[in-house]
Amino acid sequence: MTDSKYFTTTKKGEIFELKAELNSDKKEKKKEAVKKVIASMTVGKDVSALFPDVVNCMQTDNLELKKLVYLYLMNYAKSQPDMAIMAVNTFVKDCEDPNPLIRALAVRTMGCIRVDKITEYLWEPLRKCLKDEDPYVRKTAAVCVAKLHDINAQLVEDQGFLDTLKDLISDSNPMVVANAVAALSEIAESHPSSNLLDLNPQSINKLLTALNECTEWGQIFILDCLANYMPKDDREAQSICERVTPRLSHANSAVVLSAVKVLMKFMEMLSKDLDYYGTLLKKLAPPLVTLLSAEPELQYVALRNINLIVQKRPEILKHEMKVFFVKYNDPIYVKLEKLDIMIRLASQANIAQVLAELKEYATEVDVDFVRKAVRAIGRCAIKVEQSAERCVSTLLDLIQTKVNYVVQEAIVVIKDIFRKYPNKYESVIATLCENLDSLDEPEARAAMIWIVGEYAERIDNADELLESFLEGFHDESTQVQLQLLTAIVKLFLKKPTETQELVQQVLSLATQDSDNPDLRDRGYIYWRLLSTDPVAAKEVVLAEKPLISEETDLIEPTLLDELICYIGTLASVYHKPPSAFVEGGRGVVHKSLPPRTASSESAESPETAPTGAPPGEQPDVIPAQGDLLGDLLNLDLGPPVSGPPLATSSVQMGAVDLLGGGLDSLIGGTNFVAPPTAAVPANLGAPIGSGLSDLFDLTSGVGTLSGSYVAPKAVWLPAMKAKGLEISGTFTRQVGSISMDLQLTNKALQVMTDFAIQFNRNSFGLAPAAPLQVHAPLSPNQTVEISLPLSTVGSVMKMEPLNNLQVAVKNNIDVFYFSTLYPLHILFVEDGKMDRQMFLATWKDIPNENEAQFQIRDCPLNAEAASSKLQSSNIFTVAKRNVEGQDMLYQSLKLTNGIWVLAELRIQPGNPSCTDLELSLKCRAPEVSQHVYQAYETILKN
Amino acid sequence: MIGGLFIYNHKGEVLISRVYRDDIGRNAVDAFRVNVIHARQQVRSPVTNIARTSFFHVKRSNIWLAAVTKQNVNAAMVFEFLYKMCDVMAAYFGKISEENIKNNFVLIYELLDEILDFGYPQNSETGALKTFITQQGIKSQHQTKEEQSQITSQVTGQIGWRREGIKYRRNELFLDVLESVNLLMSPQGQVLSAHVSGRVVMKSYLSGMPECKFGMNDKIVIEKQGKGTADETSKSGKQSIAIDDCTFHQCVRLSKFDSECSISFIPPDGEFELMRYRTTKDIILPFRVIPLVREVGRTKLEVKVVIKSNFKPSLLAQKIEVRIPTPLNTSGVQVICMKGKAKYKASENAIVWKIKRMAGMKESQISAEIELLPTNDKKKWARPPISMNFEVPFAPSGLKVRYLKVFEPKLNYSDHDVIKWVRYIGRSGIYETRC
């Protein structure tokens, strides 16, 4: 039998011919024709025109033919819903067939046909099949409930299918149990609040019994479900662990990993002094190592997970370094992951071996791998102090190979070693300088320049070296330009007499000839610093730098804990929480590890459990955003800033202030005079000190962008009106808490103290949740940044406009009044997502006169971008629909006082000429609509 | 869960496409082709995320199998499933090739409908599947009611891997202990890492529902069981081996292994892999490779490699092959070897030295002169390790099968009536010596 011939027909009039064949009397011919149709469907041809003819073949006692027709139906029913009805009769009849295989087939297929009209006919047969005498039918029906729930959740709940499904957990057949667990878990995921899978010691016991008997896949479903359970005390956790550990010897890696997940999670609850805890740790290592002899793809999954496990519990695999040695024939993705784990496991005990291996890898062929190996040597040096010397000499050996990318990578890591062990290995600088010409990658060039600048006083020809880079200044990447600027300023501060020309050259290059705002900003700052106060300049530019921490790429502890709950899944492969790559509400339930309970107090209530993060020492972590080097380079600008690097600073008040006065004079007077004799330009406004701190303060403002949208600070109370006190501010909302970010500047000549703040009654009951705290007296020309937490439980009075807020601020001088408008989106709460049914019902329920229409002009966003933008400000997309090329987003939001607002956002993505969005809002309190629209506009346009 | 499953040929044409979830559209088929199959660079990961859709792929010869999802699935399960899918297909129609897939596409669709429901893997044991899905179409049309319910109870049952009522005139079983020994050795002869990964493969032709019990010389097992019979411990204690870890076929009762260290099971009919294990201690390394590479000037290399066999002189190793890598700029090679045949294979950049047989405790040597073309490439030659292949008739881990007892309570044959065969084969895994 060769079916391949069906793939080859491509003549014209094929559809017509097929039609004839499908209607043939001969059974064989019919079957042939259906096969041809399926083959065409597979390759992507549209054969939907044959729908009635194919469906006609459904009434047959030939099971093979029937299956083929079903396959066709599943593919095309959605495009031909009216015709699909024709098939219903056959389905219903098949559900009564004496043959269990046919009954199951009918139920299975019907669930896959996502046509509402068909679904209506499904529930009666499904109810019967859930109670079928044959386990094969029951297990199929269990999955069918999940299918149906995906199409019409309300129906499933109304018809009581969920209860029947719950009953199946006690079924006598293990496979039925497993499928029921899988279906329930999936349904529960889309209803995070519901208590569907109400797991209790009895049901857990049933699951553990079924675990021993069902197929490998069933075991995975059950283990994944068990992992969501929160044992009530350490004794229960231990007894579950005891029954799960045998799974570690299963041949299926997924069973093993899921078992590891359960154990890793429940181990959190066990006391470390317990004997059992130690036994469990010992039992975990061998199966993890065994995963490395599986096929490469599985090895990859295992290694990504081991990477997490090693960070969470390094003790498990600390003696297993050797198994992570790279084999010559490993696929590249396995090699790179192994290398990562090797560095994590490196310690004083095994460092010699690790280094020998790494040196070996540095001579391999794959460029990425070699680079990573070189970088790994540097990381070893930073991690294991005793090995630093050996690492440095290994790196020098590698530099001698003169292989271009090896040299560059080595220089990058040596720079990090200098940061970790200052004044120890500077003797190698000469060797590094020899390779200056061969560096062509920005990162390596920047690292080299940093080294030259940092150690300028020890390098005789530092000025020549830096000058050589300056020639092609404008062709360099920003990273190198910034670094060069800083390095030359450093050089100038160290050897002022010989390098005046050089520094003037670089400052003018950076400020006048560059169109990069970051570079210009940094140039101006240096320029002003140097010209006004060289001592301050020295303090800022040559400040003591913080030592870099040992591990630069550890996963942030709370994320790590969450990922541990996702062992084995995609999240653990990507090292990202599911919300980062899963659309919609599904699987976005935040999971966390159970808190550790002391063995003595066993009756801790499980309700309080999920919120607590496990205690214990967490290593300091430098956030691994993008590229470590970028961070390091930006750090030497001055005091360490905790937010993102300065380079991202946007145009804000402070910056404008700083540049305001002195700028023109600087640009105007091209004859820049060296600092020792430099006079302060006459028309300089505020003293530099405060201006500079303004600029640094900016970073804290920029850093908060992760929550809802934050408007730039605006001046609320100008200094003229308030006897020298200037207040500017903005409102932010982050993880459920609202705050008012204030910036107080003293522009008077006397010190200000005794600050206090009060709000008038307002529409949403906003009130300060804490007193205004200004710790030190505010001296003249000083600025403080205060974040004032707000609550919404204050007294309420309707204001005009609705979002008006009247504020009184008092200090030792006087009381000042001002009013400001707050953006409404700070009031949008985190649980403002309605479920679909609710949304539909509510939309219908609200009278039409409450609907308000708005247009958001010139907003060229697509549906996804808009949706994600809005989501970060707690406007949730409930559903999305595409109507005639227009994307319709249905969204919901809830205000702090419980008012729901429903929205319909119409986007025309395919039409560049029409970038306007249409917004319809429905709300029981129509007066908020205008302000919600404004919130929409500000969020979408920023 | 799995949203869809696609099979492509090497050109990226779809051979099979089955969608299980509504969130996977037809464009996913093309996305994978464009971004992975036709990607310019080598694939850097078996999991790819394209526009919030995740693709898992495995490759068999030049056929791509890809599973697609938009959810946070169990990644290990998806890969295990893809491998299983390959096994099932291979069990039905042999090699996985474009030809075979096209010839059996109807069958494949049937299988995909059966073993994956709404993206959830279902029973995928070939033994069970073959009872109702065959290459000649579906069997069940003319079955009696009993047969039908027997099929369904097997597919869903506790012993999903074996059907009732199997009868053999001669009850027979074969046990193969297959080991691959892996080694990474430094040029100075220091063992950097070595491990044995072994498999016990069983072929059973037994009637009824036989209860089997398998015993081997594992330290823990012997110690645990030896408590009663101290005699045995002292006898076999010396030869017992330390198994680092083992995994079992799903027929083995894991809870019993965990509590009593006994391996008991009802085997599937025919061939299956009973267990896999891994050992790292006291491994017998069958061969030792001693390399000597000398660079004579810039245009010549002298290579001398000695291999020593390290096992009982009465045993014979077979299919010995030593692969000595040569630099890319090799222009000519002259080889002299004492035994076997050696050839320079320019296309593989290696000297391949083959010896048919070699007894234990012997040694043999090859020397070669490699002429190099002068190059101005600054980069030094990476010197890939010398690798070796061989087959020896013993288990390098030292594992011994102690017994395999068969009990069939219902049919009247006893353990003594079963004919048993045991065979040990040690093969080279990745057996490399750096030079």
mmCIF file of N, CA and C in Angstrom, chain A residues 449-535:
data_model
loop_
_atom_site.group_PDB
_atom_site.id
_atom_site.type_symbol
_atom_site.label_atom_id
_atom_site.label_comp_id
_atom_site.label_asym_id
_atom_site.label_seq_id
_atom_site.Cartn_x
_atom_site.Cartn_y
_atom_site.Cartn_z
ATOM 1 N N ILE A 449 39.975 50.406 26.978
ATOM 2 C CA ILE A 449 40.024 51.838 27.280
ATOM 3 C C ILE A 449 39.799 52.068 28.775
ATOM 4 N N TRP A 450 38.890 51.310 29.334
ATOM 5 C CA TRP A 450 38.643 51.443 30.773
ATOM 6 C C TRP A 450 39.921 51.165 31.548
ATOM 7 N N ILE A 451 40.614 50.081 31.138
ATOM 8 C CA ILE A 451 41.840 49.704 31.839
ATOM 9 C C ILE A 451 42.878 50.832 31.724
ATOM 10 N N VAL A 452 43.022 51.360 30.506
ATOM 11 C CA VAL A 452 44.016 52.417 30.317
ATOM 12 C C VAL A 452 43.667 53.641 31.172
ATOM 13 N N GLY A 453 42.389 54.003 31.181
ATOM 14 C CA GLY A 453 41.976 55.173 31.945
ATOM 15 C C GLY A 453 42.151 54.958 33.439
ATOM 16 N N GLU A 454 41.776 53.786 33.892
ATOM 17 C CA GLU A 454 41.807 53.488 35.315
ATOM 18 C C GLU A 454 43.245 53.468 35.832
ATOM 19 N N TYR A 455 44.158 52.965 35.005
ATOM 20 C CA TYR A 455 45.555 52.836 35.457
ATOM 21 C C TYR A 455 46.466 53.803 34.713
ATOM 22 N N ALA A 456 45.903 54.940 34.345
ATOM 23 C CA ALA A 456 46.647 55.887 33.520
ATOM 24 C C ALA A 456 47.983 56.253 34.140
ATOM 25 N N GLU A 457 48.010 56.334 35.486
ATOM 26 C CA GLU A 457 49.244 56.796 36.110
ATOM 27 C C GLU A 457 50.370 55.772 35.984
ATOM 28 N N ARG A 458 50.026 54.509 35.684
ATOM 29 C CA ARG A 458 51.090 53.513 35.578
ATOM 30 C C ARG A 458 51.490 53.238 34.133
ATOM 31 N N ILE A 459 50.720 53.775 33.218
ATOM 32 C CA ILE A 459 51.041 53.505 31.819
ATOM 33 C C ILE A 459 51.664 54.771 31.249
ATOM 34 N N ASP A 460 52.916 54.647 30.863
ATOM 35 C CA ASP A 460 53.650 55.842 30.455
ATOM 36 C C ASP A 460 53.000 56.524 29.267
ATOM 37 N N ASN A 461 52.601 55.712 28.305
ATOM 38 C CA ASN A 461 52.091 56.344 27.095
ATOM 39 C C ASN A 461 50.570 56.309 27.036
ATOM 40 N N ALA A 462 49.928 56.382 28.202
ATOM 41 C CA ALA A 462 48.461 56.307 28.226
ATOM 42 C C ALA A 462 47.841 57.332 27.302
ATOM 43 N N ASP A 463 48.414 58.545 27.304
ATOM 44 C CA ASP A 463 47.817 59.579 26.451
ATOM 45 C C ASP A 463 47.899 59.208 24.977
ATOM 46 N N GLU A 464 49.029 58.624 24.594
ATOM 47 C CA GLU A 464 49.149 58.224 23.180
ATOM 48 C C GLU A 464 48.133 57.148 22.835
ATOM 49 N N LEU A 465 48.018 56.196 23.754
ATOM 50 C CA LEU A 465 47.092 55.095 23.500
ATOM 51 C C LEU A 465 45.678 55.617 23.310
ATOM 52 N N LEU A 466 45.264 56.479 24.228
ATOM 53 C CA LEU A 466 43.896 56.978 24.140
ATOM 54 C C LEU A 466 43.712 57.878 22.924
ATOM 55 N N GLU A 467 44.746 58.614 22.632
ATOM 56 C CA GLU A 467 44.662 59.496 21.473
ATOM 57 C C GLU A 467 44.437 58.694 20.192
ATOM 58 N N SER A 468 45.069 57.529 20.161
ATOM 59 C CA SER A 468 44.931 56.719 18.950
ATOM 60 C C SER A 468 43.472 56.295 18.757
ATOM 61 N N PHE A 469 42.769 56.113 19.863
ATOM 62 C CA PHE A 469 41.358 55.756 19.726
ATOM 63 C C PHE A 469 40.526 56.949 19.263
ATOM 64 N N LEU A 470 41.014 58.134 19.638
ATOM 65 C CA LEU A 470 40.225 59.332 19.419
ATOM 66 C C LEU A 470 40.085 59.675 17.944
ATOM 67 N N GLU A 471 41.028 59.184 17.146
ATOM 68 C CA GLU A 471 41.007 59.554 15.736
ATOM 69 C C GLU A 471 39.700 59.174 15.058
ATOM 70 N N GLY A 472 39.260 57.980 15.341
ATOM 71 C CA GLY A 472 38.025 57.561 14.688
ATOM 72 C C GLY A 472 36.828 57.654 15.618
ATOM 73 N N PHE A 473 36.837 58.672 16.451
ATOM 74 C CA PHE A 473 35.831 58.775 17.510
ATOM 75 C C PHE A 473 34.400 58.571 17.004
ATOM 76 N N HIS A 474 34.072 59.185 15.899
ATOM 77 C CA HIS A 474 32.675 59.137 15.463
ATOM 78 C C HIS A 474 32.274 57.810 14.855
ATOM 79 N N ASP A 475 33.263 56.986 14.535
ATOM 80 C CA ASP A 475 32.911 55.675 13.989
ATOM 81 C C ASP A 475 32.739 54.636 15.091
ATOM 82 N N GLU A 476 33.111 55.006 16.288
ATOM 83 C CA GLU A 476 33.011 54.038 17.386
ATOM 84 C C GLU A 476 31.561 53.878 17.825
ATOM 85 N N SER A 477 31.294 52.780 18.512
ATOM 86 C CA SER A 477 29.951 52.613 19.055
ATOM 87 C C SER A 477 29.830 53.464 20.317
ATOM 88 N N THR A 478 28.594 53.713 20.729
ATOM 89 C CA THR A 478 28.340 54.566 21.886
ATOM 90 C C THR A 478 29.104 54.093 23.114
ATOM 91 N N GLN A 479 29.079 52.773 23.299
ATOM 92 C CA GLN A 479 29.750 52.177 24.448
ATOM 93 C C GLN A 479 31.211 52.642 24.514
ATOM 94 N N VAL A 480 31.887 52.564 23.366
ATOM 95 C CA VAL A 480 33.297 52.937 23.327
ATOM 96 C C VAL A 480 33.452 54.446 23.501
ATOM 97 N N GLN A 481 32.573 55.206 22.881
ATOM 98 C CA GLN A 481 32.661 56.666 22.973
ATOM 99 C C GLN A 481 32.539 57.119 24.433
ATOM 100 N N LEU A 482 31.533 56.585 25.116
ATOM 101 C CA LEU A 482 31.317 56.964 26.518
ATOM 102 C C LEU A 482 32.545 56.604 27.345
ATOM 103 N N GLN A 483 33.065 55.430 27.082
ATOM 104 C CA GLN A 483 34.182 54.946 27.851
ATOM 105 C C GLN A 483 35.424 55.798 27.605
ATOM 106 N N LEU A 484 35.588 56.150 26.339
ATOM 107 C CA LEU A 484 36.748 56.949 25.957
ATOM 108 C C LEU A 484 36.684 58.323 26.640
ATOM 109 N N LEU A 485 35.491 58.873 26.641
ATOM 110 C CA LEU A 485 35.293 60.166 27.283
ATOM 111 C C LEU A 485 35.689 60.085 28.765
ATOM 112 N N THR A 486 35.147 59.087 29.440
ATOM 113 C CA THR A 486 35.442 58.951 30.867
ATOM 114 C C THR A 486 36.931 58.697 31.091
ATOM 115 N N ALA A 487 37.506 57.823 30.263
ATOM 116 C CA ALA A 487 38.910 57.468 30.445
ATOM 117 C C ALA A 487 39.808 58.693 30.280
ATOM 118 N N ILE A 488 39.496 59.516 29.289
ATOM 119 C CA ILE A 488 40.356 60.677 29.059
ATOM 120 C C ILE A 488 40.204 61.687 30.196
ATOM 121 N N VAL A 489 39.001 61.814 30.707
ATOM 122 C CA VAL A 489 38.820 62.711 31.851
ATOM 123 C C VAL A 489 39.609 62.190 33.052
ATOM 124 N N LYS A 490 39.556 60.888 33.239
ATOM 125 C CA LYS A 490 40.342 60.303 34.329
ATOM 126 C C LYS A 490 41.823 60.615 34.141
ATOM 127 N N LEU A 491 42.263 60.398 32.911
ATOM 128 C CA LEU A 491 43.666 60.644 32.600
ATOM 129 C C LEU A 491 44.026 62.099 32.909
ATOM 130 N N PHE A 492 43.137 62.984 32.525
ATOM 131 C CA PHE A 492 43.382 64.394 32.735
ATOM 132 C C PHE A 492 43.488 64.722 34.229
ATOM 133 N N LEU A 493 42.608 64.118 35.014
ATOM 134 C CA LEU A 493 42.642 64.387 36.443
ATOM 135 C C LEU A 493 43.913 63.843 37.083
ATOM 136 N N LYS A 494 44.458 62.799 36.461
ATOM 137 C CA LYS A 494 45.667 62.214 37.029
ATOM 138 C C LYS A 494 46.925 62.920 36.533
ATOM 139 N N LYS A 495 46.929 63.274 35.252
ATOM 140 C CA LYS A 495 48.109 63.946 34.699
ATOM 141 C C LYS A 495 47.663 65.224 34.012
ATOM 142 N N PRO A 496 47.250 66.230 34.786
ATOM 143 C CA PRO A 496 46.630 67.403 34.162
ATOM 144 C C PRO A 496 47.559 68.178 33.235
ATOM 145 N N THR A 497 48.833 68.154 33.510
ATOM 146 C CA THR A 497 49.701 69.060 32.761
ATOM 147 C C THR A 497 49.848 68.663 31.299
ATOM 148 N N GLU A 498 49.900 67.352 31.020
ATOM 149 C CA GLU A 498 50.245 66.965 29.645
ATOM 150 C C GLU A 498 49.017 66.743 28.767
ATOM 151 N N THR A 499 47.847 66.714 29.382
ATOM 152 C CA THR A 499 46.735 66.195 28.601
ATOM 153 C C THR A 499 45.606 67.187 28.384
ATOM 154 N N GLN A 500 45.893 68.467 28.588
ATOM 155 C CA GLN A 500 44.832 69.453 28.414
ATOM 156 C C GLN A 500 44.217 69.424 27.034
ATOM 157 N N GLU A 501 45.076 69.346 26.060
ATOM 158 C CA GLU A 501 44.582 69.385 24.696
ATOM 159 C C GLU A 501 43.668 68.203 24.416
ATOM 160 N N LEU A 502 44.132 67.066 24.904
ATOM 161 C CA LEU A 502 43.387 65.834 24.670
ATOM 162 C C LEU A 502 41.986 65.931 25.255
ATOM 163 N N VAL A 503 41.919 66.432 26.479
ATOM 164 C CA VAL A 503 40.620 66.469 27.136
ATOM 165 C C VAL A 503 39.705 67.482 26.457
ATOM 166 N N GLN A 504 40.269 68.580 26.009
ATOM 167 C CA GLN A 504 39.437 69.548 25.299
ATOM 168 C C GLN A 504 38.910 68.950 24.009
ATOM 169 N N GLN A 505 39.787 68.197 23.369
ATOM 170 C CA GLN A 505 39.405 67.584 22.105
ATOM 171 C C GLN A 505 38.221 66.634 22.316
ATOM 172 N N VAL A 506 38.350 65.788 23.341
ATOM 173 C CA VAL A 506 37.290 64.788 23.519
ATOM 174 C C VAL A 506 36.000 65.454 23.981
ATOM 175 N N LEU A 507 36.119 66.507 24.802
ATOM 176 C CA LEU A 507 34.899 67.163 25.258
ATOM 177 C C LEU A 507 34.181 67.837 24.100
ATOM 178 N N SER A 508 34.936 68.422 23.225
ATOM 179 C CA SER A 508 34.237 69.085 22.119
ATOM 180 C C SER A 508 33.682 68.028 21.152
ATOM 181 N N LEU A 509 34.395 66.948 20.973
ATOM 182 C CA LEU A 509 33.860 65.881 20.123
ATOM 183 C C LEU A 509 32.543 65.367 20.686
ATOM 184 N N ALA A 510 32.523 65.195 22.008
ATOM 185 C CA ALA A 510 31.351 64.594 22.629
ATOM 186 C C ALA A 510 30.174 65.559 22.673
ATOM 187 N N THR A 511 30.457 66.839 22.887
ATOM 188 C CA THR A 511 29.342 67.762 23.085
ATOM 189 C C THR A 511 28.894 68.438 21.797
ATOM 190 N N GLN A 512 29.815 68.663 20.884
ATOM 191 C CA GLN A 512 29.423 69.449 19.724
ATOM 192 C C GLN A 512 29.158 68.621 18.483
ATOM 193 N N ASP A 513 29.978 67.599 18.298
ATOM 194 C CA ASP A 513 29.869 66.886 17.031
ATOM 195 C C ASP A 513 29.028 65.625 17.140
ATOM 196 N N SER A 514 28.530 65.353 18.307
ATOM 197 C CA SER A 514 27.792 64.101 18.445
ATOM 198 C C SER A 514 26.307 64.381 18.534
ATOM 199 N N ASP A 515 25.498 63.491 17.950
ATOM 200 C CA ASP A 515 24.067 63.680 18.102
ATOM 201 C C ASP A 515 23.492 62.669 19.089
ATOM 202 N N ASN A 516 24.363 62.040 19.846
ATOM 203 C CA ASN A 516 23.884 61.102 20.860
ATOM 204 C C ASN A 516 23.674 61.843 22.180
ATOM 205 N N PRO A 517 22.435 61.917 22.639
ATOM 206 C CA PRO A 517 22.153 62.718 23.842
ATOM 207 C C PRO A 517 22.900 62.223 25.083
ATOM 208 N N ASP A 518 23.063 60.938 25.225
ATOM 209 C CA ASP A 518 23.755 60.424 26.411
ATOM 210 C C ASP A 518 25.190 60.918 26.445
ATOM 211 N N LEU A 519 25.806 60.825 25.266
ATOM 212 C CA LEU A 519 27.196 61.232 25.174
ATOM 213 C C LEU A 519 27.324 62.723 25.452
ATOM 214 N N ARG A 520 26.419 63.481 24.866
ATOM 215 C CA ARG A 520 26.464 64.937 25.072
ATOM 216 C C ARG A 520 26.283 65.266 26.540
ATOM 217 N N ASP A 521 25.273 64.601 27.144
ATOM 218 C CA ASP A 521 25.011 64.866 28.559
ATOM 219 C C ASP A 521 26.246 64.595 29.399
ATOM 220 N N ARG A 522 26.839 63.456 29.140
ATOM 221 C CA ARG A 522 27.999 63.112 29.960
ATOM 222 C C ARG A 522 29.136 64.102 29.699
ATOM 223 N N GLY A 523 29.276 64.484 28.436
ATOM 224 C CA GLY A 523 30.309 65.457 28.083
ATOM 225 C C GLY A 523 30.105 66.763 28.836
ATOM 226 N N TYR A 524 28.855 67.224 28.830
ATOM 227 C CA TYR A 524 28.583 68.497 29.503
ATOM 228 C C TYR A 524 28.820 68.413 31.005
ATOM 229 N N ILE A 525 28.423 67.286 31.562
ATOM 230 C CA ILE A 525 28.619 67.147 33.007
ATOM 231 C C ILE A 525 30.103 67.259 33.343
ATOM 232 N N TYR A 526 30.918 66.533 32.605
ATOM 233 C CA TYR A 526 32.358 66.589 32.864
ATOM 234 C C TYR A 526 32.893 67.999 32.679
ATOM 235 N N TRP A 527 32.425 68.596 31.591
ATOM 236 C CA TRP A 527 32.903 69.924 31.241
ATOM 237 C C TRP A 527 32.620 70.897 32.389
ATOM 238 N N ARG A 528 31.370 70.874 32.821
ATOM 239 C CA ARG A 528 30.978 71.770 33.905
ATOM 240 C C ARG A 528 31.743 71.451 35.185
ATOM 241 N N LEU A 529 31.853 70.159 35.446
ATOM 242 C CA LEU A 529 32.567 69.749 36.651
ATOM 243 C C LEU A 529 33.991 70.265 36.638
ATOM 244 N N LEU A 530 34.646 70.033 35.497
ATOM 245 C CA LEU A 530 36.052 70.406 35.399
ATOM 246 C C LEU A 530 36.230 71.911 35.482
ATOM 247 N N SER A 531 35.296 72.618 34.885
ATOM 248 C CA SER A 531 35.500 74.058 34.818
ATOM 249 C C SER A 531 35.147 74.735 36.135
ATOM 250 N N THR A 532 34.294 74.129 36.949
ATOM 251 C CA THR A 532 33.895 74.808 38.176
ATOM 252 C C THR A 532 34.653 74.315 39.389
ATOM 253 N N ASP A 533 34.716 73.035 39.553
ATOM 254 C CA ASP A 533 35.265 72.530 40.800
ATOM 255 C C ASP A 533 36.076 71.266 40.567
ATOM 256 N N PRO A 534 37.314 71.404 40.219
ATOM 257 C CA PRO A 534 38.132 70.230 39.902
ATOM 258 C C PRO A 534 38.224 69.242 41.064
ATOM 259 N N VAL A 535 38.113 69.755 42.285
ATOM 260 C CA VAL A 535 38.206 68.833 43.423
ATOM 261 C C VAL A 535 36.992 67.915 43.431
#
